[in-house]
Every structure is written in structure tokens, then in C-alpha cells.
GROMACS .gro file of C-alpha atoms in nm:
model
  342
    1UNK     CA    1  -4.699  -7.427  -2.355
    2UNK     CA    2  -4.636  -7.687  -2.089
    3UNK     CA    3  -4.822  -8.023  -2.114
    4UNK     CA    4  -5.128  -8.086  -1.890
    5UNK     CA    5  -5.059  -8.344  -1.629
    6UNK     CA    6  -5.292  -8.647  -1.607
    7UNK     CA    7  -5.381  -8.894  -1.327
    8UNK     CA    8  -5.577  -9.208  -1.403
    9UNK     CA    9  -5.776  -9.377  -1.124
   10UNK     CA   10  -5.841  -9.748  -1.207
   11UNK     CA   11  -5.597  -9.958  -1.418
   12UNK     CA   12  -5.844 -10.214  -1.549
   13UNK     CA   13  -5.946 -10.266  -1.909
   14UNK     CA   14  -6.112  -9.938  -1.993
   15UNK     CA   15  -5.801  -9.741  -1.884
   16UNK     CA   16  -5.560  -9.984  -2.049
   17UNK     CA   17  -5.733  -9.998  -2.389
   18UNK     CA   18  -5.882  -9.642  -2.401
   19UNK     CA   19  -5.778  -9.379  -2.149
   20UNK     CA   20  -5.410  -9.441  -2.112
   21UNK     CA   21  -5.314  -9.509  -2.475
   22UNK     CA   22  -5.521  -9.206  -2.594
   23UNK     CA   23  -5.365  -8.967  -2.336
   24UNK     CA   24  -5.021  -9.108  -2.426
   25UNK     CA   25  -5.098  -9.035  -2.806
   26UNK     CA   26  -5.199  -8.676  -2.726
   27UNK     CA   27  -4.904  -8.431  -2.736
   28UNK     CA   28  -5.085  -8.181  -2.509
   29UNK     CA   29  -5.083  -8.401  -2.204
   30UNK     CA   30  -4.855  -8.612  -1.998
   31UNK     CA   31  -4.949  -8.903  -1.777
   32UNK     CA   32  -4.791  -8.840  -1.439
   33UNK     CA   33  -4.996  -9.060  -1.191
   34UNK     CA   34  -5.191  -9.389  -1.203
   35UNK     CA   35  -5.389  -9.548  -0.914
   36UNK     CA   36  -5.540  -9.884  -0.852
   37UNK     CA   37  -5.616 -10.070  -0.529
   38UNK     CA   38  -5.439 -10.367  -0.678
   39UNK     CA   39  -5.084 -10.252  -0.644
   40UNK     CA   40  -4.946 -10.484  -0.922
   41UNK     CA   41  -5.181 -10.327  -1.174
   42UNK     CA   42  -5.078  -9.965  -1.074
   43UNK     CA   43  -4.711 -10.059  -1.083
   44UNK     CA   44  -4.740 -10.214  -1.427
   45UNK     CA   45  -4.914  -9.914  -1.578
   46UNK     CA   46  -4.687  -9.671  -1.403
   47UNK     CA   47  -4.381  -9.852  -1.560
   48UNK     CA   48  -4.540  -9.855  -1.895
   49UNK     CA   49  -4.622  -9.480  -1.902
   50UNK     CA   50  -4.347  -9.341  -1.683
   51UNK     CA   51  -4.582  -9.240  -1.406
   52UNK     CA   52  -4.596  -9.251  -1.028
   53UNK     CA   53  -4.807  -9.543  -0.891
   54UNK     CA   54  -5.063  -9.511  -0.612
   55UNK     CA   55  -5.301  -9.738  -0.440
   56UNK     CA   56  -5.503  -9.461  -0.270
   57UNK     CA   57  -5.679  -9.222  -0.483
   58UNK     CA   58  -5.704  -8.956  -0.204
   59UNK     CA   59  -5.330  -8.965  -0.166
   60UNK     CA   60  -5.287  -8.935  -0.540
   61UNK     CA   61  -5.516  -8.621  -0.534
   62UNK     CA   62  -5.326  -8.462  -0.247
   63UNK     CA   63  -4.975  -8.541  -0.362
   64UNK     CA   64  -4.952  -8.592  -0.738
   65UNK     CA   65  -4.874  -8.306  -0.973
   66UNK     CA   66  -5.191  -8.336  -1.195
   67UNK     CA   67  -5.442  -8.112  -1.347
   68UNK     CA   68  -5.668  -8.383  -1.515
   69UNK     CA   69  -5.814  -8.690  -1.356
   70UNK     CA   70  -5.981  -8.983  -1.550
   71UNK     CA   71  -6.217  -9.200  -1.333
   72UNK     CA   72  -6.215  -9.552  -1.463
   73UNK     CA   73  -6.346  -9.745  -1.162
   74UNK     CA   74  -6.660  -9.950  -1.090
   75UNK     CA   75  -6.990  -9.759  -1.118
   76UNK     CA   76  -7.059  -9.694  -0.757
   77UNK     CA   77  -6.727  -9.510  -0.722
   78UNK     CA   78  -6.781  -9.271  -1.018
   79UNK     CA   79  -6.960  -8.998  -0.825
   80UNK     CA   80  -6.756  -8.993  -0.496
   81UNK     CA   81  -6.421  -9.007  -0.681
   82UNK     CA   82  -6.514  -8.747  -0.935
   83UNK     CA   83  -6.639  -8.508  -0.670
   84UNK     CA   84  -6.330  -8.561  -0.471
   85UNK     CA   85  -6.111  -8.477  -0.776
   86UNK     CA   86  -6.328  -8.168  -0.859
   87UNK     CA   87  -6.302  -8.050  -0.513
   88UNK     CA   88  -5.919  -8.092  -0.533
   89UNK     CA   89  -5.921  -7.851  -0.833
   90UNK     CA   90  -5.888  -8.110  -1.104
   91UNK     CA   91  -6.068  -8.139  -1.435
   92UNK     CA   92  -6.252  -8.481  -1.447
   93UNK     CA   93  -6.330  -8.722  -1.721
   94UNK     CA   94  -6.558  -8.984  -1.579
   95UNK     CA   95  -6.649  -9.313  -1.734
   96UNK     CA   96  -7.006  -9.403  -1.791
   97UNK     CA   97  -7.268  -9.428  -1.647
   98UNK     CA   98  -7.169  -9.107  -1.464
   99UNK     CA   99  -7.343  -9.213  -1.142
  100UNK     CA  100  -7.590  -9.468  -1.001
  101UNK     CA  101  -7.860  -9.212  -0.914
  102UNK     CA  102  -7.975  -8.867  -1.032
  103UNK     CA  103  -7.893  -8.727  -0.689
  104UNK     CA  104  -7.525  -8.836  -0.725
  105UNK     CA  105  -7.510  -8.700  -1.083
  106UNK     CA  106  -7.636  -8.355  -0.957
  107UNK     CA  107  -7.383  -8.361  -0.689
  108UNK     CA  108  -7.102  -8.407  -0.950
  109UNK     CA  109  -7.253  -8.130  -1.153
  110UNK     CA  110  -7.252  -7.892  -0.856
  111UNK     CA  111  -6.895  -7.988  -0.761
  112UNK     CA  112  -6.791  -7.896  -1.114
  113UNK     CA  113  -6.964  -7.561  -1.094
  114UNK     CA  114  -6.824  -7.494  -0.752
  115UNK     CA  115  -6.462  -7.575  -0.860
  116UNK     CA  116  -6.484  -7.401  -1.195
  117UNK     CA  117  -6.337  -7.718  -1.347
  118UNK     CA  118  -6.444  -7.921  -1.651
  119UNK     CA  119  -6.647  -8.242  -1.606
  120UNK     CA  120  -6.704  -8.463  -1.903
  121UNK     CA  121  -6.865  -8.817  -1.930
  122UNK     CA  122  -6.688  -9.062  -2.157
  123UNK     CA  123  -6.965  -9.136  -2.392
  124UNK     CA  124  -6.788  -9.213  -2.716
  125UNK     CA  125  -7.089  -9.296  -2.960
  126UNK     CA  126  -7.128  -8.923  -3.064
  127UNK     CA  127  -6.781  -8.921  -3.211
  128UNK     CA  128  -6.833  -9.229  -3.437
  129UNK     CA  129  -6.803  -9.086  -3.800
  130UNK     CA  130  -7.119  -9.266  -3.913
  131UNK     CA  131  -7.309  -9.112  -3.623
  132UNK     CA  132  -7.187  -8.767  -3.674
  133UNK     CA  133  -7.260  -8.791  -4.051
  134UNK     CA  134  -7.614  -8.911  -3.962
  135UNK     CA  135  -7.670  -8.619  -3.735
  136UNK     CA  136  -7.556  -8.376  -4.007
  137UNK     CA  137  -7.797  -8.533  -4.252
  138UNK     CA  138  -8.091  -8.506  -4.008
  139UNK     CA  139  -8.001  -8.142  -3.919
  140UNK     CA  140  -7.990  -8.051  -4.283
  141UNK     CA  141  -8.340  -8.189  -4.333
  142UNK     CA  142  -8.241  -8.457  -4.576
  143UNK     CA  143  -8.419  -8.734  -4.374
  144UNK     CA  144  -8.723  -8.520  -4.315
  145UNK     CA  145  -8.940  -8.573  -4.023
  146UNK     CA  146  -8.823  -8.860  -3.798
  147UNK     CA  147  -9.089  -9.119  -3.727
  148UNK     CA  148  -8.916  -9.402  -3.551
  149UNK     CA  149  -8.583  -9.576  -3.473
  150UNK     CA  150  -8.439  -9.897  -3.346
  151UNK     CA  151  -8.100  -9.938  -3.184
  152UNK     CA  152  -7.902 -10.214  -3.025
  153UNK     CA  153  -7.578 -10.255  -2.831
  154UNK     CA  154  -7.509 -10.607  -2.743
  155UNK     CA  155  -7.212 -10.836  -2.710
  156UNK     CA  156  -7.121 -11.170  -2.528
  157UNK     CA  157  -7.061 -10.993  -2.203
  158UNK     CA  158  -6.805 -10.808  -1.997
  159UNK     CA  159  -6.616 -11.140  -1.895
  160UNK     CA  160  -6.442 -11.127  -2.222
  161UNK     CA  161  -6.337 -10.764  -2.175
  162UNK     CA  162  -6.295 -10.695  -1.802
  163UNK     CA  163  -5.956 -10.760  -1.643
  164UNK     CA  164  -6.123 -10.970  -1.378
  165UNK     CA  165  -6.320 -11.182  -1.636
  166UNK     CA  166  -6.607 -11.377  -1.487
  167UNK     CA  167  -6.517 -11.241  -1.135
  168UNK     CA  168  -6.556 -10.881  -1.261
  169UNK     CA  169  -6.745 -10.614  -1.057
  170UNK     CA  170  -6.965 -10.566  -1.369
  171UNK     CA  171  -7.183 -10.864  -1.243
  172UNK     CA  172  -7.217 -10.740  -0.876
  173UNK     CA  173  -7.505 -10.511  -0.801
  174UNK     CA  174  -7.350 -10.344  -0.502
  175UNK     CA  175  -7.053 -10.225  -0.714
  176UNK     CA  176  -7.218 -10.195  -1.067
  177UNK     CA  177  -7.581 -10.108  -0.962
  178UNK     CA  178  -7.673 -10.130  -1.339
  179UNK     CA  179  -7.574 -10.414  -1.563
  180UNK     CA  180  -7.613 -10.419  -1.940
  181UNK     CA  181  -7.830 -10.103  -1.945
  182UNK     CA  182  -7.554  -9.907  -1.758
  183UNK     CA  183  -7.272 -10.060  -1.957
  184UNK     CA  184  -7.423 -10.043  -2.306
  185UNK     CA  185  -7.777  -9.890  -2.292
  186UNK     CA  186  -7.659  -9.574  -2.173
  187UNK     CA  187  -7.431  -9.524  -2.456
  188UNK     CA  188  -7.740  -9.564  -2.688
  189UNK     CA  189  -7.958  -9.326  -2.492
  190UNK     CA  190  -7.684  -9.065  -2.532
  191UNK     CA  191  -7.651  -9.146  -2.904
  192UNK     CA  192  -8.021  -9.111  -2.968
  193UNK     CA  193  -8.051  -8.790  -2.783
  194UNK     CA  194  -7.758  -8.664  -2.988
  195UNK     CA  195  -7.906  -8.785  -3.323
  196UNK     CA  196  -8.272  -8.674  -3.275
  197UNK     CA  197  -8.175  -8.339  -3.109
  198UNK     CA  198  -8.441  -8.383  -2.843
  199UNK     CA  199  -8.506  -8.543  -2.508
  200UNK     CA  200  -8.694  -8.861  -2.419
  201UNK     CA  201  -9.002  -8.818  -2.194
  202UNK     CA  202  -9.141  -9.163  -2.140
  203UNK     CA  203  -8.996  -9.513  -2.121
  204UNK     CA  204  -9.141  -9.870  -2.105
  205UNK     CA  205  -8.892 -10.159  -2.054
  206UNK     CA  206  -8.838 -10.524  -2.000
  207UNK     CA  207  -8.518 -10.576  -1.811
  208UNK     CA  208  -8.403 -10.935  -1.736
  209UNK     CA  209  -8.114 -11.112  -1.547
  210UNK     CA  210  -8.115 -11.444  -1.715
  211UNK     CA  211  -7.815 -11.474  -1.931
  212UNK     CA  212  -7.526 -11.475  -1.681
  213UNK     CA  213  -7.465 -11.707  -1.386
  214UNK     CA  214  -7.365 -11.566  -1.059
  215UNK     CA  215  -7.475 -11.218  -1.162
  216UNK     CA  216  -7.694 -10.986  -0.972
  217UNK     CA  217  -7.755 -10.718  -1.244
  218UNK     CA  218  -7.954 -10.690  -1.565
  219UNK     CA  219  -7.803 -10.855  -1.864
  220UNK     CA  220  -8.083 -10.830  -2.129
  221UNK     CA  221  -8.308 -10.544  -2.184
  222UNK     CA  222  -8.558 -10.410  -2.444
  223UNK     CA  223  -8.696 -10.052  -2.411
  224UNK     CA  224  -8.957  -9.848  -2.587
  225UNK     CA  225  -8.866  -9.485  -2.579
  226UNK     CA  226  -9.088  -9.176  -2.668
  227UNK     CA  227  -8.945  -8.831  -2.746
  228UNK     CA  228  -9.068  -8.492  -2.681
  229UNK     CA  229  -9.211  -8.463  -3.034
  230UNK     CA  230  -9.364  -8.811  -3.025
  231UNK     CA  231  -9.077  -9.015  -3.192
  232UNK     CA  232  -9.108  -9.364  -3.071
  233UNK     CA  233  -8.862  -9.645  -3.111
  234UNK     CA  234  -8.678  -9.941  -2.931
  235UNK     CA  235  -8.348  -9.975  -2.760
  236UNK     CA  236  -8.195 -10.313  -2.679
  237UNK     CA  237  -7.900 -10.366  -2.451
  238UNK     CA  238  -7.766 -10.715  -2.397
  239UNK     CA  239  -7.472 -10.921  -2.273
  240UNK     CA  240  -7.630 -11.225  -2.444
  241UNK     CA  241  -7.537 -11.159  -2.803
  242UNK     CA  242  -7.304 -11.416  -2.961
  243UNK     CA  243  -7.136 -11.132  -3.162
  244UNK     CA  244  -7.130 -10.760  -3.115
  245UNK     CA  245  -7.415 -10.563  -3.261
  246UNK     CA  246  -7.391 -10.191  -3.243
  247UNK     CA  247  -7.639 -10.091  -3.496
  248UNK     CA  248  -7.894  -9.793  -3.523
  249UNK     CA  249  -8.165  -9.742  -3.786
  250UNK     CA  250  -8.349  -9.410  -3.808
  251UNK     CA  251  -8.673  -9.407  -4.017
  252UNK     CA  252  -8.763  -9.063  -4.156
  253UNK     CA  253  -9.025  -8.940  -4.403
  254UNK     CA  254  -8.764  -8.900  -4.693
  255UNK     CA  255  -8.494  -9.162  -4.593
  256UNK     CA  256  -8.388  -9.456  -4.380
  257UNK     CA  257  -8.044  -9.426  -4.213
  258UNK     CA  258  -7.877  -9.751  -4.128
  259UNK     CA  259  -7.580  -9.693  -3.903
  260UNK     CA  260  -7.322  -9.968  -3.833
  261UNK     CA  261  -7.564 -10.211  -3.982
  262UNK     CA  262  -7.368 -10.327  -4.290
  263UNK     CA  263  -7.042 -10.535  -4.306
  264UNK     CA  264  -6.885 -10.280  -4.540
  265UNK     CA  265  -7.047  -9.944  -4.521
  266UNK     CA  266  -7.077  -9.767  -4.183
  267UNK     CA  267  -7.364  -9.566  -4.298
  268UNK     CA  268  -7.626  -9.659  -4.560
  269UNK     CA  269  -7.886  -9.405  -4.659
  270UNK     CA  270  -8.192  -9.531  -4.851
  271UNK     CA  271  -8.388  -9.243  -4.990
  272UNK     CA  272  -8.762  -9.274  -5.054
  273UNK     CA  273  -8.705  -9.222  -5.431
  274UNK     CA  274  -8.514  -9.542  -5.455
  275UNK     CA  275  -8.164  -9.402  -5.448
  276UNK     CA  276  -7.913  -9.548  -5.206
  277UNK     CA  277  -7.594  -9.380  -5.078
  278UNK     CA  278  -7.326  -9.589  -4.914
  279UNK     CA  279  -7.066  -9.427  -4.688
  280UNK     CA  280  -6.735  -9.591  -4.597
  281UNK     CA  281  -6.641  -9.376  -4.295
  282UNK     CA  282  -6.429  -9.623  -4.090
  283UNK     CA  283  -6.511  -9.881  -3.839
  284UNK     CA  284  -6.680  -9.807  -3.513
  285UNK     CA  285  -6.475  -9.880  -3.205
  286UNK     CA  286  -6.529 -10.222  -3.059
  287UNK     CA  287  -6.410 -10.462  -2.792
  288UNK     CA  288  -6.359 -10.729  -3.063
  289UNK     CA  289  -6.011 -10.792  -3.217
  290UNK     CA  290  -5.884 -10.503  -3.405
  291UNK     CA  291  -6.155 -10.273  -3.276
  292UNK     CA  292  -5.930 -10.049  -3.058
  293UNK     CA  293  -5.923  -9.734  -3.270
  294UNK     CA  294  -5.938  -9.396  -3.106
  295UNK     CA  295  -6.260  -9.303  -2.935
  296UNK     CA  296  -6.179  -8.927  -2.969
  297UNK     CA  297  -6.305  -8.889  -2.610
  298UNK     CA  298  -5.967  -8.794  -2.467
  299UNK     CA  299  -5.889  -8.559  -2.764
  300UNK     CA  300  -6.224  -8.379  -2.721
  301UNK     CA  301  -6.189  -8.350  -2.343
  302UNK     CA  302  -5.827  -8.219  -2.360
  303UNK     CA  303  -5.948  -7.974  -2.642
  304UNK     CA  304  -6.215  -7.834  -2.411
  305UNK     CA  305  -5.961  -7.765  -2.134
  306UNK     CA  306  -5.702  -7.611  -2.361
  307UNK     CA  307  -5.966  -7.394  -2.549
  308UNK     CA  308  -6.175  -7.332  -2.233
  309UNK     CA  309  -6.491  -7.456  -2.394
  310UNK     CA  310  -6.783  -7.654  -2.257
  311UNK     CA  311  -6.727  -8.030  -2.305
  312UNK     CA  312  -6.981  -8.168  -2.547
  313UNK     CA  313  -7.083  -8.435  -2.296
  314UNK     CA  314  -7.070  -8.233  -1.974
  315UNK     CA  315  -7.235  -8.339  -1.649
  316UNK     CA  316  -7.585  -8.219  -1.748
  317UNK     CA  317  -7.569  -8.416  -2.073
  318UNK     CA  318  -7.444  -8.726  -1.888
  319UNK     CA  319  -7.721  -8.699  -1.637
  320UNK     CA  320  -7.998  -8.672  -1.910
  321UNK     CA  321  -7.868  -8.993  -2.071
  322UNK     CA  322  -7.849  -9.166  -1.724
  323UNK     CA  323  -8.202  -9.070  -1.637
  324UNK     CA  324  -8.348  -9.254  -1.936
  325UNK     CA  325  -8.180  -9.572  -1.812
  326UNK     CA  326  -8.297  -9.520  -1.444
  327UNK     CA  327  -8.651  -9.474  -1.586
  328UNK     CA  328  -8.609  -9.804  -1.781
  329UNK     CA  329  -8.515  -9.991  -1.461
  330UNK     CA  330  -8.812  -9.827  -1.273
  331UNK     CA  331  -9.042  -9.930  -1.563
  332UNK     CA  332  -8.936 -10.288  -1.544
  333UNK     CA  333  -8.987 -10.309  -1.165
  334UNK     CA  334  -9.319 -10.135  -1.162
  335UNK     CA  335  -9.453 -10.272  -1.483
  336UNK     CA  336  -9.554  -9.918  -1.578
  337UNK     CA  337  -9.469  -9.654  -1.831
  338UNK     CA  338  -9.231  -9.418  -1.658
  339UNK     CA  339  -9.171  -9.049  -1.700
  340UNK     CA  340  -8.812  -8.953  -1.760
  341UNK     CA  341  -8.686  -8.711  -1.479
  342UNK     CA  342  -8.566  -8.376  -1.591
   0.00000   0.00000   0.00000
């Protein structure tokens, strides 16, 4: 069969380190177009991957021979660009957070339904081997009833990752809308929903903007989450950690699961009877040196198109994870416990 043709909008770090290399490594697709408002960046990636360069995404959608679009732009552009691509008859992989409001997320979902095309949100934590194994153990009943959890995703900040450094859009509210909670926290709300197999219904949060100079978005947050069945736990998202922390601990009646919390073992299971089982399942993907292993996001998305299956993190899933973050921001502003929208 002929290869699926891909166009990538945005040639910053997320496309350079994740989307473009993973598409290039997939023998079912071919990168044929790239777009960035900074012409030099578009030209650079076009030359590297043998693609056509564009500086106008609407022109790319109208002219380029593409069936798939990756949206790798600042947060406020995720919804309008994804909707435009879906309306143009393209399958869309959109970076997280999928949108900056529930209304925009719903509009993306409706555009996907109307076009009959796939929409997937690029949450990669579900595909981490330790996380997948933990879900398997929970589903099999080995952990027993889940009582609580704590999870964190923190690093020194996007200035060390973004192509624009300290001048990055990540720090500007008008472009990012959400800071560390949208960059990191939404990954963890998606992971916890996946691990626990249920939705969150209430959120209480402290969300601060104190760690970064010249920033107008949150950079340090701690949330208390409550699920449908009454599981309570904490989520921390921060751009103020000296080193990356991407750990999750699940406390069950029969065992404690420690995910990405040990220097050698990606999953440690501490059973109530005193037995401990250590799993070496490979390192979680990281922005730190040597951390650029495959996310499996591209592979999963392409497979869903080839096999005509529903992407595991479709628009509805992306919106549910986004809504937890939006509730956390509302809780911080109102100083109240907030119900998560459905």
C-alpha cells in the first residue's frame, strides 16, 4: 500500500524531538510538508526530511498532498488549527493540552465527527511500559481496592527545552493560557484516569506563579483530586524542580505501586505480605539528556488510521483530562472545591 502523507504544523522542539523523528522512523508514512511562521525553521526541517516548506498553515492545508496533520504549535492555536485541518479532510494529531477551554475542545470533537477523520491528543504517558504494566496489575485485581495516590511531574522549566528558551510562548498567558498545569499536569490527569479506570469528580488546588521571572502563567501547582468511587490523592506540576521528577505512587489494599520512582527499576511493587517485585521495563521518555526514546504516540496514531480503529486518546479522552486541569485553575482562583465538568 502507498504511504500516508504527513504535514507538521510548528517546527519547534516538540516536532523536532518527537513528531518528525517518529514519523520518519515509521515505514507506513512519509513526511511531505512542514510549516512554521519562522521561515528558517520550516526550511531547515523541510531540507532535513525532504518535505515542502510552508509559512502559512492554511496554504499548506489547501495545497499540500497530505492525509495526516500534526499540530505542534502554542496552546491557543491547537483548536483552530486542528479544526481547520479536520475540515480540510485530514486526520489530526494535536499536542496537549488539546485546547484552552471545554468549548474549544467540544468544537474539535464535533469537527472530527463531521469530517469522519481521526483526532488524537498526544498524551504519551499511557504508553510508558511501567504505566501500562501498572494498569494491567490493577485490572487483574493484584493491587486490590485503590485507596490513594500521589503523582508529580516537574522539571526546571521549558526554557531548557523550548526552541525559544526564556523568550518562549510557554510563559505568555495569551499564547499558553495554562502554564505548568497545561504542560505537565494534564499529562498526569490523563495518566491517572487511565490507571484508575475512572473519572475525577472534584478538585481542590493551589496554583502559583512564583518560580519564573517575566512569566504570566502558573509554574507551580499542587492539587487534591477525588474520583467517582472516592479515591483521593495529590498531583503536583512544577517548572521549579531542579531535576525532573515523573513519579507516581498508587496505594492499594494489597500492594503499593511505585512508578518511575526508583533509579534502576521503572516499577516497584511492594505487596502487603512483605514481598517486593522489581520491574526493569526501560526508562520513561524525558527531556533530559538521553531521554528521547520513542513515545509510541505516532505509532499508535498511524495504526489507528491504517486499521480504522478509534485512537486510544481521542478528543473525548483529551477533553476529560483537560477538564480536570481547568477545574484546578478555577479552584485556585475561587478558593473553593470545584466539580469537574463532564
